[in-house]
């Protein structure tokens, strides 16, 4: 089955799709890519586009061409998948650890930098989260929970932190959808979320950090 790409910057599009396939684990270090004709058929593009895409990934040290043998994935010497693709594919303990690190720092900075507009947004999403939890509306509860934490990230007034959190938010939401079948767990930690919001409103970064630690399961020192 073909995976056609848009008819602009074709080589960049193909390179990006190959990167995504490597990031997802379809191709691992040492694996050989399909031949040029196979890649042409897969992406629905010409030979020159495939060669340019391969050249781009060779220059970024993601691929290596071995004359007479083919093209191989080369994840060595510090080469890494772009961070946003790594985060988008994070799962399990790795995702939880990144979540903890981000949410604790975000809570601190939100307590220092929040505005009245931020408070209104956070309060609105926490209310929606609670109402959905009480009514056992799991999908709405998860969505409101994610939006509540995104609103805290935006209140931190650090665009990089906010973008990092938004990048993994979809993965967090997906993991919640897989794990939770009802809203009981969300009700159990509602008080901690309410305390987090209040401490951010009170501009108390230490207590905000502690609340975020409690919510994410990080031991509080």
Coordinates of N, CA and C in Angstrom, one line a residue:
X1 N 0.8 -1.2 0.0 CA 0.0 0.0 0.0 C 0.9 1.2 0.0
X2 N 0.6 2.2 -0.9 CA 1.4 3.4 -1.0 C 1.1 4.3 0.2
X3 N 2.1 5.1 0.6 CA 1.9 6.2 1.5 C 2.2 7.5 0.8
X4 N 1.3 8.1 0.0 CA 1.6 9.2 -0.8 C 1.9 10.4 0.1
X5 N 2.8 11.3 -0.4 CA 3.1 12.5 0.3 C 2.7 13.7 -0.5
X6 N 2.6 14.9 0.2 CA 2.2 16.1 -0.5 C 3.2 16.5 -1.5
X7 N 2.7 17.2 -2.6 CA 3.6 17.5 -3.7 C 4.4 18.8 -3.5
X8 N 4.9 19.0 -2.3 CA 5.8 20.1 -2.1 C 6.9 19.7 -1.2
X9 N 8.1 20.2 -1.4 CA 9.3 19.7 -0.6 C 9.3 18.2 -0.5
X10 N 9.2 17.5 -1.6 CA 9.0 16.1 -1.5 C 10.1 15.3 -0.8
X11 N 11.3 15.7 -1.0 CA 12.4 15.0 -0.4 C 12.4 15.2 1.1
X12 N 12.0 16.5 1.6 CA 11.9 16.7 3.0 C 10.7 15.9 3.6
X13 N 9.6 15.8 2.9 CA 8.5 15.0 3.4 C 8.9 13.5 3.5
X14 N 9.6 13.0 2.5 CA 10.0 11.6 2.6 C 11.0 11.4 3.7
X15 N 11.9 12.3 3.8 CA 12.9 12.2 4.9 C 12.2 12.2 6.3
X16 N 11.2 13.1 6.4 CA 10.5 13.2 7.7 C 9.7 11.9 8.0
X17 N 9.1 11.3 6.9 CA 8.3 10.1 7.2 C 9.3 8.9 7.5
X18 N 10.5 8.9 6.9 CA 11.4 7.8 7.2 C 11.9 8.0 8.7
X19 N 12.1 9.3 9.1 CA 12.5 9.6 10.5 C 11.4 9.0 11.4
X20 N 10.2 9.3 11.1 CA 9.1 8.9 12.0 C 9.0 7.3 12.1
X21 N 9.3 6.7 11.0 CA 9.3 5.2 11.0 C 10.5 4.7 11.9
X22 N 11.6 5.3 11.8 CA 12.7 4.9 12.6 C 12.4 5.2 14.1
X23 N 11.8 6.4 14.4 CA 11.5 6.8 15.7 C 10.5 5.8 16.3
X24 N 9.6 5.3 15.5 CA 8.5 4.4 16.0 C 9.1 2.9 16.2
X25 N 10.3 2.7 15.7 CA 10.9 1.4 15.9 C 10.7 0.4 14.7
X26 N 10.0 0.9 13.7 CA 9.9 0.1 12.5 C 11.2 -0.3 11.9
X27 N 12.2 0.6 11.9 CA 13.5 0.3 11.5 C 14.4 0.7 12.7
X28 N 15.3 -0.3 13.1 CA 16.2 -0.1 14.2 C 17.6 0.0 13.8
X29 N 18.5 0.3 14.7 CA 19.9 0.5 14.4 C 20.4 -0.8 13.7
X30 N 21.1 -0.6 12.5 CA 21.6 -1.8 11.8 C 20.7 -2.4 10.8
X31 N 19.4 -2.0 10.8 CA 18.4 -2.5 9.8 C 18.7 -1.9 8.5
X32 N 18.4 -2.7 7.4 CA 18.5 -2.2 6.1 C 17.2 -1.6 5.6
X33 N 17.2 -0.5 4.9 CA 16.0 0.1 4.4 C 15.6 -0.7 3.1
X34 N 14.4 -0.6 2.7 CA 14.0 -1.1 1.4 C 14.8 -0.5 0.3
X35 N 14.8 -1.2 -0.9 CA 15.6 -0.7 -2.0 C 14.9 0.6 -2.6
X36 N 15.7 1.3 -3.5 CA 15.1 2.5 -4.1 C 13.8 2.3 -4.7
X37 N 13.7 1.3 -5.6 CA 12.4 1.0 -6.2 C 11.2 0.8 -5.2
X38 N 11.6 0.1 -4.2 CA 10.5 -0.2 -3.1 C 10.1 1.1 -2.4
X39 N 11.1 2.0 -2.1 CA 10.8 3.2 -1.5 C 10.0 4.1 -2.4
X40 N 10.3 4.1 -3.7 CA 9.6 4.9 -4.7 C 8.1 4.5 -4.7
X41 N 7.9 3.2 -4.7 CA 6.5 2.7 -4.7 C 5.8 3.0 -3.4
X42 N 6.5 2.9 -2.3 CA 5.9 3.1 -1.0 C 5.5 4.5 -0.8
X43 N 6.3 5.5 -1.3 CA 6.0 6.9 -1.0 C 5.3 7.6 -2.3
X44 N 5.3 6.8 -3.4 CA 4.7 7.4 -4.6 C 5.5 8.6 -5.2
X45 N 6.8 8.5 -5.1 CA 7.6 9.6 -5.7 C 8.7 9.0 -6.6
X46 N 9.5 9.9 -7.2 CA 10.5 9.5 -8.2 C 11.8 9.1 -7.5
X47 N 12.7 8.6 -8.3 CA 14.1 8.2 -7.8 C 14.9 9.3 -7.2
X48 N 14.8 10.5 -7.9 CA 15.6 11.6 -7.5 C 15.2 12.1 -6.1
X49 N 13.9 12.0 -5.8 CA 13.3 12.4 -4.5 C 13.8 11.5 -3.4
X50 N 13.8 10.2 -3.7 CA 14.2 9.2 -2.7 C 15.7 9.4 -2.4
X51 N 16.5 9.6 -3.5 CA 18.0 9.8 -3.3 C 18.3 11.1 -2.5
X52 N 17.5 12.2 -2.7 CA 17.7 13.4 -1.9 C 17.3 13.2 -0.5
X53 N 16.2 12.5 -0.3 CA 15.8 12.2 1.1 C 16.8 11.4 1.9
X54 N 17.3 10.4 1.2 CA 18.4 9.5 1.8 C 19.6 10.4 2.1
X55 N 20.0 11.3 1.2 CA 21.1 12.1 1.4 C 21.0 13.0 2.6
X56 N 19.7 13.6 2.8 CA 19.5 14.4 4.0 C 19.7 13.6 5.3
X57 N 19.2 12.4 5.3 CA 19.3 11.6 6.5 C 20.7 11.0 6.7
X58 N 21.5 10.8 5.6 CA 22.9 10.5 5.7 C 23.6 11.6 6.3
X59 N 23.3 12.9 5.9 CA 24.0 14.0 6.4 C 23.7 14.3 7.9
X60 N 22.5 13.9 8.3 CA 22.2 14.0 9.7 C 22.7 12.8 10.5
X61 N 23.4 11.9 9.9 CA 24.0 10.7 10.5 C 22.9 9.7 11.0
X62 N 21.7 9.8 10.4 CA 20.7 8.8 10.8 C 20.8 7.6 10.0
X63 N 21.3 7.7 8.7 CA 21.4 6.6 7.8 C 22.9 6.5 7.3
X64 N 23.2 5.4 6.8 CA 24.6 5.1 6.2 C 24.4 4.3 4.9
X65 N 25.0 4.8 3.8 CA 24.9 4.0 2.6 C 26.2 3.2 2.5
X66 N 26.0 1.9 2.3 CA 27.2 1.0 2.1 C 27.2 0.5 0.7
X67 N 28.2 1.0 -0.1 CA 28.3 0.7 -1.5 C 28.1 -0.8 -1.8
X68 N 27.2 -1.1 -2.7 CA 27.0 -2.4 -3.1 C 26.1 -3.2 -2.2
X69 N 25.8 -2.7 -1.0 CA 25.0 -3.4 0.0 C 23.6 -2.8 0.2
X70 N 23.6 -1.5 0.3 CA 22.3 -0.8 0.5 C 22.4 0.3 1.6
X71 N 21.3 0.8 2.1 CA 21.2 1.8 3.0 C 20.7 1.3 4.4
X72 N 21.5 1.7 5.4 CA 21.2 1.1 6.8 C 21.0 2.2 7.8
X73 N 20.2 1.9 8.8 CA 20.0 2.8 9.9 C 21.3 2.9 10.8
X74 N 21.7 4.1 11.0 CA 23.0 4.3 11.7 C 22.7 5.2 13.0
X75 N 22.3 4.6 14.1 CA 22.1 5.3 15.3 C 23.3 5.2 16.2
X76 N 24.4 5.9 15.9 CA 25.6 5.7 16.6 C 26.2 7.1 16.8
X77 N 27.3 7.1 17.6 CA 28.1 8.3 17.8 C 27.2 9.5 18.2
X78 N 26.3 9.3 19.1 CA 25.5 10.4 19.6 C 24.3 10.8 18.8
X79 N 24.1 10.1 17.6 CA 23.0 10.4 16.8 C 21.7 10.1 17.5
X80 N 20.7 11.0 17.4 CA 19.5 10.8 18.1 C 18.3 11.2 17.3
X81 N 17.1 10.6 17.6 CA 15.9 11.0 16.9 C 15.5 12.3 17.5
X82 N 14.9 13.2 16.6 CA 14.5 14.5 17.1 C 13.7 14.4 18.4
X83 N 13.9 15.3 19.4 CA 13.3 15.2 20.7 C 11.8 15.1 20.7
X84 N 11.2 15.9 19.7 CA 9.7 15.9 19.7 C 9.2 14.5 19.3
X85 N 9.9 13.8 18.4 CA 9.4 12.5 18.0 C 9.7 11.5 19.1
X86 N 10.8 11.6 19.8 CA 11.0 10.7 21.0 C 9.9 10.9 22.0
X87 N 9.5 12.1 22.3 CA 8.5 12.4 23.3 C 7.1 11.9 22.8
X88 N 6.9 12.1 21.5 CA 5.6 11.6 21.0 C 5.4 10.1 21.1
X89 N 6.5 9.4 21.1 CA 6.5 7.9 21.2 C 6.8 7.4 22.6
X90 N 6.9 8.3 23.5 CA 7.3 7.8 24.9 C 6.1 7.0 25.5
X91 N 6.5 6.0 26.3 CA 5.4 5.2 27.0 C 5.9 4.8 28.3
X92 N 5.0 4.3 29.2 CA 5.3 3.6 30.4 C 6.2 4.5 31.4
X93 N 7.1 3.8 32.0 CA 8.0 4.5 33.0 C 8.7 5.7 32.5
X94 N 9.2 5.7 31.2 CA 9.9 6.8 30.6 C 8.9 8.0 30.5
X95 N 7.7 7.8 30.1 CA 6.7 8.9 30.0 C 6.4 9.4 31.3
X96 N 6.2 8.6 32.3 CA 5.9 9.0 33.7 C 7.0 9.9 34.3
X97 N 8.3 9.5 34.0 CA 9.4 10.2 34.6 C 9.5 11.6 34.0
X98 N 9.3 11.7 32.6 CA 9.3 13.0 32.0 C 8.1 13.8 32.5
X99 N 7.0 13.2 32.6 CA 5.8 13.9 33.2 C 6.1 14.5 34.5
X100 N 6.7 13.7 35.4 CA 7.0 14.2 36.8 C 8.0 15.4 36.7
X101 N 9.0 15.3 36.0 CA 10.0 16.3 35.9 C 9.4 17.6 35.4
X102 N 8.6 17.5 34.4 CA 7.9 18.7 33.8 C 6.9 19.3 34.7
X103 N 6.0 18.5 35.3 CA 4.9 19.0 36.1 C 5.4 19.7 37.3
X104 N 6.4 19.2 37.9 CA 6.9 19.8 39.2 C 7.5 21.2 38.9
X105 N 8.3 21.3 37.9 CA 8.9 22.6 37.6 C 7.8 23.5 37.1
X106 N 6.9 23.0 36.3 CA 5.8 23.9 35.8 C 5.0 24.4 36.9
X107 N 4.7 23.6 37.9 CA 3.9 24.1 39.1 C 4.6 25.2 39.8
X108 N 5.9 25.0 40.0 CA 6.7 26.1 40.7 C 6.6 27.4 39.9
X109 N 6.8 27.3 38.6 CA 6.9 28.6 37.8 C 5.5 29.2 37.7
X110 N 4.5 28.3 37.6 CA 3.1 28.8 37.5 C 2.7 29.6 38.8
X111 N 3.2 29.2 39.9 CA 2.9 29.9 41.2 C 3.6 31.3 41.2
X112 N 4.7 31.4 40.5 CA 5.4 32.7 40.4 C 4.9 33.6 39.4
X113 N 4.3 33.1 38.3 CA 4.1 33.9 37.1 C 2.6 33.9 36.7
X114 N 1.7 33.2 37.4 CA 0.3 33.2 36.9 C -0.3 34.5 36.9
X115 N -1.3 34.7 36.0 CA -2.1 36.0 35.9 C -3.5 35.6 36.3
X116 N -4.3 36.7 36.4 CA -5.7 36.4 36.7 C -6.4 35.6 35.5
X117 N -6.0 35.9 34.3 CA -6.5 35.2 33.2 C -6.2 33.7 33.3
X118 N -5.0 33.4 33.7 CA -4.5 32.0 33.9 C -5.4 31.3 35.0
X119 N -5.6 32.1 36.1 CA -6.4 31.5 37.2 C -7.8 31.1 36.7
X120 N -8.4 32.0 35.9 CA -9.7 31.7 35.4 C -9.7 30.5 34.5
X121 N -8.7 30.3 33.7 CA -8.6 29.1 32.8 C -8.4 27.9 33.6
X122 N -7.5 27.9 34.6 CA -7.2 26.7 35.4 C -8.5 26.3 36.2
X123 N -9.1 27.3 36.8 CA -10.3 27.1 37.6 C -11.4 26.4 36.7
X124 N -11.6 26.9 35.5 CA -12.6 26.4 34.6 C -12.4 24.9 34.3
X125 N -11.1 24.6 33.9 CA -10.8 23.2 33.6 C -10.9 22.3 34.8
X126 N -10.5 22.8 36.0 CA -10.6 21.9 37.2 C -12.1 21.6 37.5
X127 N -12.9 22.6 37.3 CA -14.4 22.4 37.5 C -14.9 21.4 36.6
X128 N -14.5 21.5 35.3 CA -15.0 20.5 34.3 C -14.5 19.1 34.6
X129 N -13.3 19.1 35.1 CA -12.7 17.8 35.5 C -13.5 17.1 36.6
X130 N -13.8 17.9 37.6 CA -14.6 17.4 38.8 C -16.0 17.0 38.4
X131 N -16.7 17.8 37.6 CA -18.0 17.5 37.2 C -18.1 16.2 36.4
X132 N -17.1 16.0 35.5 CA -17.1 14.8 34.7 C -16.7 13.6 35.6
X133 N -15.9 13.8 36.5 CA -15.5 12.7 37.4 C -16.7 12.3 38.3
X134 N -17.4 13.2 38.8 CA -18.6 12.9 39.6 C -19.7 12.2 38.8
X135 N -19.8 12.5 37.5 CA -20.8 11.9 36.6 C -20.2 10.6 35.9
X136 N -19.0 10.2 36.3 CA -18.3 9.1 35.7 C -18.2 9.1 34.2
X137 N -18.0 10.3 33.7 CA -17.8 10.5 32.3 C -16.3 10.5 32.0
X138 N -15.7 9.3 31.8 CA -14.3 9.1 31.8 C -13.6 9.9 30.7
X139 N -14.1 9.9 29.4 CA -13.5 10.6 28.3 C -13.4 12.1 28.6
X140 N -14.5 12.7 29.1 CA -14.6 14.1 29.4 C -13.7 14.4 30.5
X141 N -13.6 13.5 31.5 CA -12.7 13.7 32.7 C -11.3 13.8 32.3
X142 N -10.9 12.8 31.5 CA -9.5 12.8 31.1 C -9.1 14.0 30.3
X143 N -10.0 14.4 29.3 CA -9.7 15.6 28.5 C -9.6 16.8 29.4
X144 N -10.5 17.0 30.3 CA -10.4 18.1 31.2 C -9.2 18.1 32.1
X145 N -8.8 16.9 32.5 CA -7.5 16.8 33.3 C -6.3 17.3 32.5
X146 N -6.2 16.8 31.3 CA -5.1 17.2 30.4 C -5.1 18.7 30.2
X147 N -6.3 19.3 29.9 CA -6.4 20.7 29.7 C -6.1 21.5 31.0
X148 N -6.4 21.0 32.1 CA -6.1 21.7 33.4 C -4.5 21.8 33.5
X149 N -3.9 20.7 33.2 CA -2.4 20.7 33.4 C -1.7 21.5 32.3
X150 N -2.3 21.5 31.1 CA -1.8 22.4 30.0 C -2.0 23.8 30.4
X151 N -3.1 24.2 31.0 CA -3.3 25.6 31.4 C -2.3 26.0 32.5
X152 N -1.9 25.0 33.4 CA -0.8 25.3 34.3 C 0.5 25.6 33.6
X153 N 0.8 24.7 32.6 CA 2.0 24.9 31.8 C 2.1 26.3 31.1
X154 N 0.9 26.7 30.6 CA 0.9 28.0 30.0 C 1.0 29.2 31.0
X155 N 0.5 28.9 32.3 CA 0.7 29.9 33.3 C 2.1 30.1 33.8
X156 N 3.0 29.1 33.5 CA 4.4 29.1 33.9 C 5.1 30.2 33.2
X157 N 4.6 30.6 32.0 CA 5.2 31.7 31.2 C 6.6 31.3 30.7
X158 N 6.8 30.0 30.4 CA 8.0 29.6 29.7 C 7.6 28.8 28.5
X159 N 7.7 29.4 27.3 CA 7.2 28.7 26.1 C 7.8 27.4 25.9
X160 N 9.1 27.2 26.2 CA 9.7 25.9 26.0 C 9.1 24.8 26.9
X161 N 9.0 25.2 28.1 CA 8.3 24.2 29.1 C 6.9 23.9 28.6
X162 N 6.2 24.9 28.2 CA 4.8 24.7 27.8 C 4.8 23.8 26.5
X163 N 5.7 24.0 25.6 CA 5.7 23.2 24.4 C 6.1 21.8 24.7
X164 N 7.0 21.6 25.6 CA 7.5 20.3 25.9 C 6.3 19.5 26.6
X165 N 5.5 20.2 27.4 CA 4.4 19.5 28.1 C 3.3 19.2 27.1
X166 N 3.0 20.1 26.2 CA 2.0 19.9 25.2 C 2.4 18.7 24.3
X167 N 3.7 18.6 24.0 CA 4.1 17.5 23.2 C 3.8 16.1 23.8
X168 N 4.0 16.0 25.1 CA 3.7 14.7 25.7 C 2.3 14.6 26.2
X169 N 1.5 15.7 26.2 CA 0.1 15.6 26.7 C -0.7 14.6 26.0
X170 N -0.5 14.5 24.7 CA -1.3 13.6 23.9 C -1.0 12.1 24.3
X171 N 0.3 11.9 24.6 CA 0.7 10.5 25.1 C 0.1 10.2 26.5
X172 N 0.1 11.2 27.3 CA -0.4 11.1 28.7 C -1.9 10.8 28.6
X173 N -2.6 11.5 27.7 CA -4.1 11.3 27.5 C -4.3 9.9 27.0
X174 N -3.5 9.4 26.0 CA -3.7 8.1 25.5 C -3.4 7.0 26.5
X175 N -2.4 7.2 27.4 CA -2.1 6.3 28.4 C -3.3 6.2 29.4
X176 N -3.8 7.4 29.8 CA -5.0 7.4 30.7 C -6.2 6.6 30.1
X177 N -6.4 6.8 28.8 CA -7.5 6.1 28.2 C -7.3 4.6 28.2
X178 N -6.1 4.2 28.2 CA -5.8 2.7 28.2 C -5.9 2.2 29.6
X179 N -5.6 3.0 30.6 CA -5.5 2.5 32.0 C -6.8 2.6 32.7
X180 N -7.5 3.7 32.6 CA -8.7 4.0 33.4 C -10.0 3.7 32.7
X181 N -10.9 2.9 33.3 CA -12.2 2.6 32.8 C -13.3 3.4 33.5
X182 N -13.0 4.0 34.6 CA -14.0 4.9 35.3 C -13.2 6.0 35.9
X183 N -13.9 6.9 36.6 CA -13.3 8.1 37.1 C -12.9 8.1 38.6
X184 N -13.0 6.9 39.2 CA -12.7 6.8 40.6 C -11.3 7.4 41.0
X185 N -10.3 7.0 40.2 CA -9.0 7.5 40.5 C -8.9 9.0 40.4
X186 N -9.6 9.6 39.5 CA -9.6 11.1 39.3 C -10.3 11.7 40.5
X187 N -11.3 11.1 41.1 CA -12.0 11.6 42.3 C -11.1 11.6 43.5
X188 N -10.3 10.5 43.5 CA -9.4 10.3 44.7 C -8.3 11.4 44.8
X189 N -7.9 11.9 43.6 CA -6.9 12.9 43.7 C -7.4 14.3 43.4
X190 N -8.7 14.5 43.5 CA -9.3 15.8 43.2 C -8.8 16.8 44.2
X191 N -8.8 16.4 45.5 CA -8.4 17.4 46.5 C -6.9 17.8 46.3
X192 N -6.1 16.9 45.8 CA -4.7 17.3 45.5 C -4.6 18.3 44.4
X193 N -5.5 18.1 43.4 CA -5.6 19.1 42.3 C -6.1 20.4 42.7
X194 N -7.1 20.4 43.6 CA -7.6 21.6 44.2 C -6.6 22.4 45.0
X195 N -5.8 21.6 45.8 CA -4.7 22.2 46.6 C -3.7 22.8 45.6
X196 N -3.4 22.1 44.5 CA -2.4 22.6 43.6 C -2.8 24.0 43.0
X197 N -4.1 24.0 42.6 CA -4.6 25.3 42.1 C -4.6 26.4 43.1
X198 N -5.0 26.1 44.4 CA -5.0 27.1 45.4 C -3.6 27.6 45.7
X199 N -2.6 26.8 45.7 CA -1.2 27.2 46.0 C -0.6 28.0 44.9
X200 N -1.1 27.7 43.6 CA -0.6 28.5 42.5 C -1.3 29.9 42.6
X201 N -2.5 29.9 43.0 CA -3.2 31.2 43.2 C -2.5 32.0 44.3
X202 N -2.1 31.3 45.4 CA -1.5 32.0 46.5 C 0.0 32.3 46.3
X203 N 0.5 32.0 45.1 CA 1.9 32.3 44.7 C 2.9 31.6 45.7
X204 N 2.6 30.3 46.0 CA 3.5 29.5 46.8 C 4.1 28.4 46.0
X205 N 5.3 28.7 45.5 CA 6.0 27.7 44.6 C 6.4 26.4 45.3
X206 N 6.8 26.5 46.6 CA 7.2 25.2 47.3 C 6.0 24.3 47.5
X207 N 4.8 24.8 48.0 CA 3.7 24.0 48.1 C 3.1 23.5 46.8
X208 N 3.2 24.3 45.8 CA 2.8 23.9 44.5 C 3.6 22.8 44.0
X209 N 4.9 22.8 44.2 CA 5.8 21.7 43.8 C 5.4 20.4 44.6
X210 N 5.1 20.6 45.9 CA 4.7 19.4 46.7 C 3.4 18.8 46.2
X211 N 2.4 19.6 45.8 CA 1.2 19.1 45.3 C 1.4 18.4 44.0
X212 N 2.2 19.0 43.1 CA 2.5 18.3 41.8 C 3.2 17.0 42.0
X213 N 4.1 16.9 43.0 CA 4.8 15.7 43.4 C 3.8 14.6 43.8
X214 N 2.8 15.0 44.7 CA 1.8 14.1 45.2 C 1.0 13.6 44.0
X215 N 0.6 14.4 43.1 CA -0.3 14.0 42.0 C 0.4 13.1 41.1
X216 N 1.7 13.3 40.8 CA 2.5 12.4 39.9 C 3.2 11.3 40.5
X217 N 3.0 11.1 41.9 CA 3.6 10.0 42.5 C 5.1 10.1 42.9
X218 N 5.5 11.4 42.9 CA 6.9 11.6 43.3 C 7.0 11.8 44.8
X219 N 8.0 11.1 45.5 CA 8.1 11.2 46.9 C 8.4 12.7 47.3
X220 N 7.7 13.2 48.3 CA 7.9 14.6 48.7 C 8.9 14.6 49.8
X221 N 9.9 15.4 49.6 CA 11.0 15.5 50.6 C 10.7 16.6 51.6

